[in-house]
Amino acid sequence: MFTSVLMIEQPLTTVDVDFVTSLHGDDAVSFVVLMQPRGDQDRLLRAIDDVALGELPEAVREGEEPEGDAAQGPAAHALAHSLNALRGKGAKATGQIIGRHPLDRLKDVVEETGADEVIVLTAPHFVEEFFHRDWASRARHKVGVPVLKLFAHNE
C-alpha cells in the first residue's frame, strides 16, 4: 500500500478529495492527514495572502480567527470531515491535529509510518512561497521523501 502524508490547514473539498485519491490510479493508498489550525499560523502573513488574492473582507476578519485552545474545536471538526471524505472514496485515512511546529511533527510521522510521499495541500501563501518558507519548500529539505505542493480549492 502506498502511504501519503497529507498536510492541510482547512477541510478538504470534494475536488481536493477526488484529486488526491486519484493521484496513484488504481493503487491502494493510505493517508495520514496532519491538520494545523489556521489560528496557529502567523496572522499578518494570512492577511497579506488574503489581500494578494483580492479577498479584502477575509483580510479584515483574520483577527477573528480562533487561536490557541479555541482553534482546536474547528480544527478537529475539519480533520474529521476530511478523514470521512477520504474514507468515502475508499482510502484508508488516519489523522491528527498538529501544533506550532508542523515540520518537526511531519518528519516524525514520515519516519513512523514509512511514508512514500508528502502532499502539502494549502491555500496560496505568497509571502512564504516567495521566500521558500512555505511548508512544501521547507519539507523538501527535511523529510527525505518526495514532496508535492498543491493548492486547495474552496467550496
Tab-separated table of N, CA and C in Angstrom:
chain	number	residue	atom	x	y	z
A	1	MET	N	0.842	-1.177	0.000
A	1	MET	CA	0.000	0.000	0.000
A	1	MET	C	0.884	1.236	0.000
A	2	PHE	N	0.509	2.221	-0.786
A	2	PHE	CA	1.220	3.485	-0.909
A	2	PHE	C	0.747	4.403	0.216
A	3	THR	N	1.674	4.989	0.965
A	3	THR	CA	1.310	5.859	2.080
A	3	THR	C	1.694	7.298	1.785
A	4	SER	N	0.702	8.179	1.893
A	4	SER	CA	0.913	9.616	1.691
A	4	SER	C	0.597	10.355	2.980
A	5	VAL	N	1.495	11.243	3.377
A	5	VAL	CA	1.201	12.152	4.477
A	5	VAL	C	0.646	13.416	3.838
A	6	LEU	N	-0.543	13.802	4.244
A	6	LEU	CA	-1.248	14.924	3.653
A	6	LEU	C	-1.337	16.046	4.682
A	7	MET	N	-0.646	17.156	4.423
A	7	MET	CA	-0.672	18.311	5.326
A	7	MET	C	-1.723	19.296	4.834
A	8	ILE	N	-2.656	19.649	5.732
A	8	ILE	CA	-3.732	20.567	5.365
A	8	ILE	C	-3.915	21.626	6.449
A	9	GLU	N	-4.618	22.698	6.080
A	9	GLU	CA	-4.933	23.756	7.042
A	9	GLU	C	-6.415	24.119	7.017
A	10	GLN	N	-7.172	23.468	6.150
A	10	GLN	CA	-8.611	23.681	6.065
A	10	GLN	C	-9.250	22.368	5.636
A	11	PRO	N	-10.574	22.221	5.836
A	11	PRO	CA	-11.207	20.957	5.448
A	11	PRO	C	-11.040	20.692	3.956
A	12	LEU	N	-10.864	19.432	3.611
A	12	LEU	CA	-10.751	19.065	2.202
A	12	LEU	C	-12.088	19.272	1.500
A	13	THR	N	-12.039	19.817	0.300
A	13	THR	CA	-13.234	19.947	-0.524
A	13	THR	C	-13.410	18.667	-1.333
A	14	THR	N	-14.555	18.525	-1.955
A	14	THR	CA	-14.815	17.370	-2.817
A	14	THR	C	-13.784	17.293	-3.933
A	15	VAL	N	-13.450	18.442	-4.524
A	15	VAL	CA	-12.455	18.480	-5.610
A	15	VAL	C	-11.094	18.012	-5.105
A	16	ASP	N	-10.703	18.481	-3.913
A	16	ASP	CA	-9.416	18.074	-3.339
A	16	ASP	C	-9.375	16.570	-3.081
A	17	VAL	N	-10.445	16.034	-2.517
A	17	VAL	CA	-10.504	14.602	-2.215
A	17	VAL	C	-10.428	13.790	-3.499
A	18	ASP	N	-11.201	14.199	-4.508
A	18	ASP	CA	-11.164	13.492	-5.792
A	18	ASP	C	-9.753	13.503	-6.373
A	19	PHE	N	-9.078	14.640	-6.267
A	19	PHE	CA	-7.751	14.753	-6.859
A	19	PHE	C	-6.721	13.893	-6.122
A	20	VAL	N	-6.638	14.036	-4.801
A	20	VAL	CA	-5.591	13.298	-4.081
A	20	VAL	C	-5.831	11.795	-4.093
A	21	THR	N	-7.095	11.374	-4.151
A	21	THR	CA	-7.360	9.934	-4.187
A	21	THR	C	-7.153	9.334	-5.569
A	22	SER	N	-7.001	10.173	-6.571
A	22	SER	CA	-6.778	9.658	-7.924
A	22	SER	C	-5.328	9.797	-8.383
A	23	LEU	N	-4.469	10.360	-7.557
A	23	LEU	CA	-3.074	10.588	-7.949
A	23	LEU	C	-2.329	9.310	-8.314
A	24	HIS	N	-2.683	8.195	-7.718
A	24	HIS	CA	-1.954	6.953	-7.942
A	24	HIS	C	-2.788	5.899	-8.656
A	25	GLY	N	-3.745	6.376	-9.444
A	25	GLY	CA	-4.553	5.463	-10.247
A	25	GLY	C	-5.322	4.480	-9.390
A	26	ASP	N	-5.207	3.208	-9.727
A	26	ASP	CA	-5.954	2.170	-9.019
A	26	ASP	C	-5.197	1.586	-7.828
A	27	ASP	N	-3.988	2.086	-7.563
A	27	ASP	CA	-3.211	1.581	-6.428
A	27	ASP	C	-3.889	1.955	-5.113
A	28	ALA	N	-3.820	1.062	-4.141
A	28	ALA	CA	-4.364	1.348	-2.808
A	28	ALA	C	-3.498	2.407	-2.135
A	29	VAL	N	-4.156	3.401	-1.543
A	29	VAL	CA	-3.437	4.498	-0.895
A	29	VAL	C	-3.949	4.671	0.528
A	30	SER	N	-3.013	4.888	1.416
A	30	SER	CA	-3.310	5.186	2.809
A	30	SER	C	-2.861	6.619	3.069
A	31	PHE	N	-3.715	7.398	3.726
A	31	PHE	CA	-3.385	8.789	4.038
A	31	PHE	C	-3.229	8.980	5.537
A	32	VAL	N	-2.203	9.721	5.903
A	32	VAL	CA	-2.051	10.216	7.261
A	32	VAL	C	-2.201	11.728	7.131
A	33	VAL	N	-3.295	12.253	7.661
A	33	VAL	CA	-3.619	13.666	7.497
A	33	VAL	C	-3.137	14.438	8.721
A	34	LEU	N	-2.349	15.470	8.466
A	34	LEU	CA	-1.887	16.358	9.526
A	34	LEU	C	-2.575	17.705	9.327
A	35	MET	N	-3.345	18.122	10.301
A	35	MET	CA	-4.137	19.341	10.217
A	35	MET	C	-3.586	20.373	11.190
A	36	GLN	N	-3.158	21.523	10.675
A	36	GLN	CA	-2.745	22.607	11.554
A	36	GLN	C	-3.853	23.655	11.584
A	37	PRO	N	-4.331	24.003	12.772
A	37	PRO	CA	-5.344	25.051	12.845
A	37	PRO	C	-4.817	26.369	12.260
A	38	ARG	N	-5.673	27.051	11.487
A	38	ARG	CA	-5.264	28.332	10.890
A	38	ARG	C	-4.811	29.323	11.942
A	39	GLY	N	-5.421	29.277	13.112
A	39	GLY	CA	-5.059	30.214	14.168
A	39	GLY	C	-3.653	30.027	14.693
A	40	ASP	N	-3.032	28.886	14.392
A	40	ASP	CA	-1.653	28.653	14.819
A	40	ASP	C	-0.642	29.198	13.814
A	41	GLN	N	-1.128	29.790	12.733
A	41	GLN	CA	-0.248	30.369	11.726
A	41	GLN	C	-0.172	31.881	11.938
A	42	ASP	N	0.813	32.517	11.357
A	42	ASP	CA	1.029	33.940	11.536
A	42	ASP	C	-0.132	34.754	10.962
A	43	ARG	N	-0.791	35.534	11.800
A	43	ARG	CA	-1.963	36.318	11.399
A	43	ARG	C	-1.625	37.341	10.313
A	44	LEU	N	-0.497	38.034	10.438
A	44	LEU	CA	-0.110	39.032	9.447
A	44	LEU	C	0.104	38.393	8.076
A	45	LEU	N	0.789	37.266	8.030
A	45	LEU	CA	1.013	36.594	6.749
A	45	LEU	C	-0.298	36.114	6.139
A	46	ARG	N	-1.236	35.645	6.972
A	46	ARG	CA	-2.547	35.246	6.451
A	46	ARG	C	-3.260	36.443	5.830
A	47	ALA	N	-3.188	37.599	6.487
A	47	ALA	CA	-3.851	38.799	5.977
A	47	ALA	C	-3.212	39.266	4.668
A	48	ILE	N	-1.890	39.209	4.569
A	48	ILE	CA	-1.208	39.593	3.326
A	48	ILE	C	-1.627	38.661	2.192
A	49	ASP	N	-1.715	37.373	2.472
A	49	ASP	CA	-2.169	36.413	1.456
A	49	ASP	C	-3.595	36.751	1.007
A	50	ASP	N	-4.465	37.081	1.950
A	50	ASP	CA	-5.841	37.448	1.602
A	50	ASP	C	-5.866	38.668	0.688
A	51	VAL	N	-5.069	39.682	1.006
A	51	VAL	CA	-5.017	40.895	0.179
A	51	VAL	C	-4.485	40.555	-1.207
A	52	ALA	N	-3.444	39.743	-1.271
A	52	ALA	CA	-2.860	39.360	-2.565
A	52	ALA	C	-3.864	38.606	-3.429
A	53	LEU	N	-4.769	37.861	-2.787
A	53	LEU	CA	-5.790	37.118	-3.523
A	53	LEU	C	-7.032	37.965	-3.810
A	54	GLY	N	-7.009	39.225	-3.363
A	54	GLY	CA	-8.151	40.107	-3.592
A	54	GLY	C	-9.305	39.837	-2.653
A	55	GLU	N	-9.039	39.156	-1.560
A	55	GLU	CA	-10.080	38.826	-0.594
A	55	GLU	C	-9.987	39.760	0.610
A	56	LEU	N	-10.290	41.045	0.367
A	56	LEU	CA	-10.148	42.057	1.414
A	56	LEU	C	-11.021	41.790	2.641
A	57	PRO	N	-12.286	41.369	2.461
A	57	PRO	CA	-13.075	41.083	3.667
A	57	PRO	C	-12.442	39.987	4.532
A	58	GLU	N	-11.816	38.998	3.899
A	58	GLU	CA	-11.147	37.942	4.653
A	58	GLU	C	-9.955	38.499	5.433
A	59	ALA	N	-9.224	39.422	4.825
A	59	ALA	CA	-8.069	40.026	5.497
A	59	ALA	C	-8.499	40.747	6.763
A	60	VAL	N	-9.624	41.444	6.688
A	60	VAL	CA	-10.130	42.176	7.848
A	60	VAL	C	-10.549	41.216	8.959
A	61	ARG	N	-11.070	40.059	8.591
A	61	ARG	CA	-11.564	39.092	9.578
A	61	ARG	C	-10.474	38.182	10.152
A	62	GLU	N	-9.227	38.309	9.706
A	62	GLU	CA	-8.173	37.431	10.229
A	62	GLU	C	-8.018	37.558	11.737
A	63	GLY	N	-8.297	38.745	12.283
A	63	GLY	CA	-8.199	38.931	13.731
A	63	GLY	C	-9.244	38.145	14.502
A	64	GLU	N	-10.306	37.698	13.817
A	64	GLU	CA	-11.375	36.929	14.450
A	64	GLU	C	-11.093	35.423	14.429
A	65	GLU	N	-10.059	35.013	13.715
A	65	GLU	CA	-9.734	33.584	13.605
A	65	GLU	C	-9.360	33.049	14.984
A	66	PRO	N	-9.997	31.951	15.425
A	66	PRO	CA	-9.663	31.404	16.747
A	66	PRO	C	-8.197	30.976	16.812
A	67	GLU	N	-7.587	31.224	17.961
A	67	GLU	CA	-6.180	30.864	18.163
A	67	GLU	C	-6.042	30.033	19.418
A	68	GLY	N	-4.925	29.328	19.515
A	68	GLY	CA	-4.645	28.528	20.711
A	68	GLY	C	-5.686	27.457	20.930
A	69	ASP	N	-6.131	27.317	22.190
A	69	ASP	CA	-7.105	26.279	22.531
A	69	ASP	C	-8.427	26.464	21.779
A	70	ALA	N	-8.798	27.709	21.501
A	70	ALA	CA	-10.058	27.986	20.794
A	70	ALA	C	-10.032	27.462	19.360
A	71	ALA	N	-8.850	27.263	18.796
A	71	ALA	CA	-8.727	26.776	17.419
A	71	ALA	C	-8.844	25.260	17.335
A	72	GLN	N	-8.759	24.573	18.454
A	72	GLN	CA	-8.760	23.111	18.444
A	72	GLN	C	-10.095	22.525	17.992
A	73	GLY	N	-11.204	23.098	18.436
A	73	GLY	CA	-12.526	22.589	18.053
A	73	GLY	C	-12.766	22.648	16.554
A	74	PRO	N	-12.609	23.836	15.933
A	74	PRO	CA	-12.777	23.906	14.482
A	74	PRO	C	-11.795	23.004	13.724
A	75	ALA	N	-10.574	22.883	14.227
A	75	ALA	CA	-9.588	22.019	13.560
A	75	ALA	C	-10.003	20.555	13.662
A	76	ALA	N	-10.501	20.148	14.806
A	76	ALA	CA	-10.943	18.756	14.972
A	76	ALA	C	-12.119	18.454	14.044
A	77	HIS	N	-13.028	19.406	13.918
A	77	HIS	CA	-14.166	19.231	13.010
A	77	HIS	C	-13.682	19.122	11.562
A	78	ALA	N	-12.756	20.005	11.156
A	78	ALA	CA	-12.215	19.989	9.787
A	78	ALA	C	-11.475	18.687	9.509
A	79	LEU	N	-10.726	18.203	10.494
A	79	LEU	CA	-9.993	16.947	10.332
A	79	LEU	C	-10.963	15.779	10.179
A	80	ALA	N	-11.988	15.720	11.030
A	80	ALA	CA	-12.965	14.631	10.951
A	80	ALA	C	-13.677	14.644	9.592
A	81	HIS	N	-14.051	15.818	9.120
A	81	HIS	CA	-14.695	15.942	7.803
A	81	HIS	C	-13.771	15.411	6.713
A	82	SER	N	-12.511	15.796	6.764
A	82	SER	CA	-11.545	15.399	5.739
A	82	SER	C	-11.296	13.896	5.761
A	83	LEU	N	-11.161	13.321	6.946
A	83	LEU	CA	-10.940	11.875	7.056
A	83	LEU	C	-12.147	11.104	6.526
A	84	ASN	N	-13.342	11.550	6.869
A	84	ASN	CA	-14.557	10.891	6.374
A	84	ASN	C	-14.653	10.978	4.859
A	85	ALA	N	-14.282	12.116	4.281
A	85	ALA	CA	-14.336	12.284	2.827
A	85	ALA	C	-13.343	11.347	2.134
A	86	LEU	N	-12.144	11.219	2.683
A	86	LEU	CA	-11.150	10.310	2.107
A	86	LEU	C	-11.616	8.858	2.216
A	87	ARG	N	-12.153	8.489	3.364
A	87	ARG	CA	-12.652	7.125	3.553
A	87	ARG	C	-13.831	6.845	2.631
A	88	GLY	N	-14.648	7.870	2.386
A	88	GLY	CA	-15.767	7.731	1.474
A	88	GLY	C	-15.344	7.417	0.053
A	89	LYS	N	-14.115	7.753	-0.286
A	89	LYS	CA	-13.553	7.447	-1.604
A	89	LYS	C	-12.787	6.126	-1.597
A	90	GLY	N	-12.854	5.405	-0.475
A	90	GLY	CA	-12.224	4.098	-0.406
A	90	GLY	C	-10.794	4.097	0.094
A	91	ALA	N	-10.286	5.242	0.522
A	91	ALA	CA	-8.912	5.318	1.020
A	91	ALA	C	-8.883	5.040	2.520
A	92	LYS	N	-7.800	4.454	2.964
A	92	LYS	CA	-7.555	4.318	4.399
A	92	LYS	C	-7.044	5.676	4.861
A	93	ALA	N	-7.570	6.196	5.980
A	93	ALA	CA	-7.163	7.533	6.422
A	93	ALA	C	-7.181	7.639	7.937
A	94	THR	N	-6.075	8.138	8.477
A	94	THR	CA	-5.965	8.482	9.889
A	94	THR	C	-5.472	9.918	9.938
A	95	GLY	N	-5.513	10.525	11.095
A	95	GLY	CA	-5.042	11.901	11.146
A	95	GLY	C	-4.873	12.416	12.545
A	96	GLN	N	-4.288	13.606	12.610
A	96	GLN	CA	-4.065	14.257	13.890
A	96	GLN	C	-3.921	15.761	13.678
A	97	ILE	N	-4.209	16.486	14.740
A	97	ILE	CA	-4.004	17.933	14.731
A	97	ILE	C	-2.574	18.178	15.178
A	98	ILE	N	-1.907	19.088	14.483
A	98	ILE	CA	-0.516	19.393	14.822
A	98	ILE	C	-0.423	20.830	15.308
A	99	GLY	N	0.584	21.127	16.070
A	99	GLY	CA	0.740	22.441	16.687
A	99	GLY	C	1.609	23.397	15.903
A	100	ARG	N	2.301	24.221	16.616
A	100	ARG	CA	3.058	25.321	16.025
A	100	ARG	C	4.317	24.899	15.266
A	101	HIS	N	4.762	23.695	15.423
A	101	HIS	CA	5.974	23.232	14.731
A	101	HIS	C	5.609	22.067	13.809
A	102	PRO	N	4.871	22.359	12.748
A	102	PRO	CA	4.337	21.282	11.909
A	102	PRO	C	5.402	20.447	11.210
A	103	LEU	N	6.530	21.035	10.862
A	103	LEU	CA	7.532	20.276	10.117
A	103	LEU	C	8.274	19.279	11.001
A	104	ASP	N	8.415	19.588	12.276
A	104	ASP	CA	9.015	18.612	13.184
A	104	ASP	C	8.111	17.387	13.295
A	105	ARG	N	6.819	17.626	13.437
A	105	ARG	CA	5.869	16.510	13.527
A	105	ARG	C	5.792	15.756	12.206
A	106	LEU	N	5.842	16.498	11.094
A	106	LEU	CA	5.818	15.875	9.772
A	106	LEU	C	6.967	14.890	9.628
A	107	LYS	N	8.155	15.299	9.984
A	107	LYS	CA	9.326	14.422	9.867
A	107	LYS	C	9.127	13.158	10.692
A	108	ASP	N	8.629	13.310	11.917
A	108	ASP	CA	8.387	12.150	12.772
A	108	ASP	C	7.357	11.210	12.157
A	109	VAL	N	6.265	11.764	11.626
A	109	VAL	CA	5.207	10.940	11.044
A	109	VAL	C	5.712	10.195	9.811
A	110	VAL	N	6.494	10.861	8.981
A	110	VAL	CA	7.058	10.200	7.797
A	110	VAL	C	7.906	9.007	8.225
A	111	GLU	N	8.730	9.196	9.247
A	111	GLU	CA	9.580	8.111	9.725
A	111	GLU	C	8.763	7.002	10.384
A	112	GLU	N	7.786	7.369	11.218
A	112	GLU	CA	6.975	6.373	11.934
A	112	GLU	C	6.141	5.512	10.997
A	113	THR	N	5.628	6.104	9.928
A	113	THR	CA	4.720	5.388	9.025
A	113	THR	C	5.423	4.798	7.813
A	114	GLY	N	6.676	5.166	7.585
A	114	GLY	CA	7.365	4.736	6.371
A	114	GLY	C	6.701	5.320	5.134
A	115	ALA	N	6.240	6.552	5.238
A	115	ALA	CA	5.501	7.202	4.151
A	115	ALA	C	6.332	7.258	2.866
A	116	ASP	N	5.619	7.163	1.748
A	116	ASP	CA	6.249	7.214	0.435
A	116	ASP	C	6.345	8.632	-0.106
A	117	GLU	N	5.470	9.523	0.366
A	117	GLU	CA	5.461	10.903	-0.123
A	117	GLU	C	4.748	11.800	0.877
A	118	VAL	N	4.940	13.097	0.678
A	118	VAL	CA	4.208	14.119	1.424
A	118	VAL	C	3.462	14.961	0.402
A	119	ILE	N	2.192	15.226	0.688
A	119	ILE	CA	1.398	16.140	-0.135
A	119	ILE	C	1.025	17.319	0.755
A	120	VAL	N	1.433	18.505	0.351
A	120	VAL	CA	1.070	19.722	1.070
A	120	VAL	C	-0.062	20.369	0.275
A	121	LEU	N	-1.238	20.442	0.886
A	121	LEU	CA	-2.435	20.942	0.219
A	121	LEU	C	-2.949	22.136	1.021
A	122	THR	N	-2.569	23.335	0.586
A	122	THR	CA	-2.925	24.551	1.318
A	122	THR	C	-3.389	25.639	0.359
A	123	ALA	N	-3.952	26.679	0.938
A	123	ALA	CA	-4.233	27.881	0.162
A	123	ALA	C	-2.888	28.500	-0.228
A	124	PRO	N	-2.864	29.342	-1.259
A	124	PRO	CA	-1.607	30.003	-1.604
A	124	PRO	C	-1.108	30.877	-0.451
A	125	HIS	N	0.181	30.831	-0.219
A	125	HIS	CA	0.834	31.668	0.789
A	125	HIS	C	1.971	32.407	0.085
A	126	PHE	N	1.622	33.508	-0.547
A	126	PHE	CA	2.546	34.181	-1.444
A	126	PHE	C	3.845	34.627	-0.802
A	127	VAL	N	3.771	35.237	0.366
A	127	VAL	CA	4.991	35.730	1.017
A	127	VAL	C	5.898	34.559	1.366
A	128	GLU	N	5.348	33.533	2.003
A	128	GLU	CA	6.155	32.387	2.399
A	128	GLU	C	6.713	31.653	1.180
A	129	GLU	N	5.897	31.510	0.141
A	129	GLU	CA	6.356	30.815	-1.062
A	129	GLU	C	7.457	31.597	-1.767
A	130	PHE	N	7.326	32.918	-1.813
A	130	PHE	CA	8.339	33.746	-2.462
A	130	PHE	C	9.704	33.558	-1.791
A	131	PHE	N	9.697	33.458	-0.479
A	131	PHE	CA	10.949	33.295	0.266
A	131	PHE	C	11.263	31.826	0.561
A	132	HIS	N	10.505	30.913	-0.048
A	132	HIS	CA	10.701	29.467	0.136
A	132	HIS	C	10.626	29.066	1.606
A	133	ARG	N	9.690	29.689	2.314
A	133	ARG	CA	9.478	29.382	3.730
A	133	ARG	C	8.155	28.661	3.944
A	134	ASP	N	7.471	28.289	2.854
A	134	ASP	CA	6.218	27.551	2.955
A	134	ASP	C	6.512	26.104	3.358
A	135	TRP	N	5.459	25.400	3.768
A	135	TRP	CA	5.634	24.018	4.233
A	135	TRP	C	6.325	23.144	3.203
A	136	ALA	N	5.897	23.220	1.961
A	136	ALA	CA	6.451	22.323	0.939
A	136	ALA	C	7.936	22.586	0.719
A	137	SER	N	8.314	23.837	0.594
A	137	SER	CA	9.729	24.169	0.355
A	137	SER	C	10.603	23.701	1.511
A	138	ARG	N	10.142	23.933	2.722
A	138	ARG	CA	10.931	23.539	3.884
A	138	ARG	C	10.941	22.023	4.071
A	139	ALA	N	9.815	21.368	3.776
A	139	ALA	CA	9.732	19.917	3.950
A	139	ALA	C	10.675	19.186	3.004
A	140	ARG	N	10.885	19.725	1.814
A	140	ARG	CA	11.757	19.068	0.842
A	140	ARG	C	13.164	18.866	1.381
A	141	HIS	N	13.578	19.701	2.318
A	141	HIS	CA	14.917	19.600	2.888
A	141	HIS	C	14.936	18.811	4.197
A	142	LYS	N	13.762	18.341	4.617
A	142	LYS	CA	13.691	17.758	5.940
A	142	LYS	C	13.232	16.304	5.982
A	143	VAL	N	12.360	15.882	5.062
A	143	VAL	CA	11.686	14.595	5.258
A	143	VAL	C	12.279	13.419	4.498
A	144	GLY	N	13.027	13.640	3.448
A	144	GLY	CA	13.672	12.530	2.752
A	144	GLY	C	12.781	11.737	1.814
A	145	VAL	N	11.572	12.228	1.533
A	145	VAL	CA	10.678	11.607	0.550
A	145	VAL	C	10.179	12.720	-0.375
A	146	PRO	N	9.649	12.356	-1.548
A	146	PRO	CA	9.132	13.399	-2.443
A	146	PRO	C	8.025	14.224	-1.777
A	147	VAL	N	8.009	15.521	-2.079
A	147	VAL	CA	7.011	16.444	-1.536
A	147	VAL	C	6.294	17.102	-2.707
A	148	LEU	N	4.970	16.962	-2.731
A	148	LEU	CA	4.141	17.541	-3.773
A	148	LEU	C	3.361	18.704	-3.182
A	149	LYS	N	3.426	19.868	-3.825
A	149	LYS	CA	2.702	21.063	-3.367
A	149	LYS	C	1.474	21.242	-4.249
A	150	LEU	N	0.285	21.296	-3.621
A	150	LEU	CA	-0.970	21.513	-4.330
A	150	LEU	C	-1.726	22.654	-3.656
A	151	PHE	N	-2.501	23.388	-4.452
A	151	PHE	CA	-3.316	24.443	-3.888
A	151	PHE	C	-4.720	23.927	-3.621
A	152	ALA	N	-5.203	24.174	-2.419
A	152	ALA	CA	-6.533	23.735	-2.008
A	152	ALA	C	-7.605	24.535	-2.731
A	153	HIS	N	-8.749	23.902	-2.895
A	153	HIS	CA	-9.912	24.555	-3.510
A	153	HIS	C	-10.860	25.028	-2.422
A	154	ASN	N	-11.684	25.991	-2.753
A	154	ASN	CA	-12.745	26.446	-1.851
A	154	ASN	C	-14.072	25.929	-2.368
A	155	GLU	N	-14.977	25.605	-1.449
A	155	GLU	CA	-16.310	25.146	-1.880
A	155	GLU	C	-17.085	26.325	-2.438
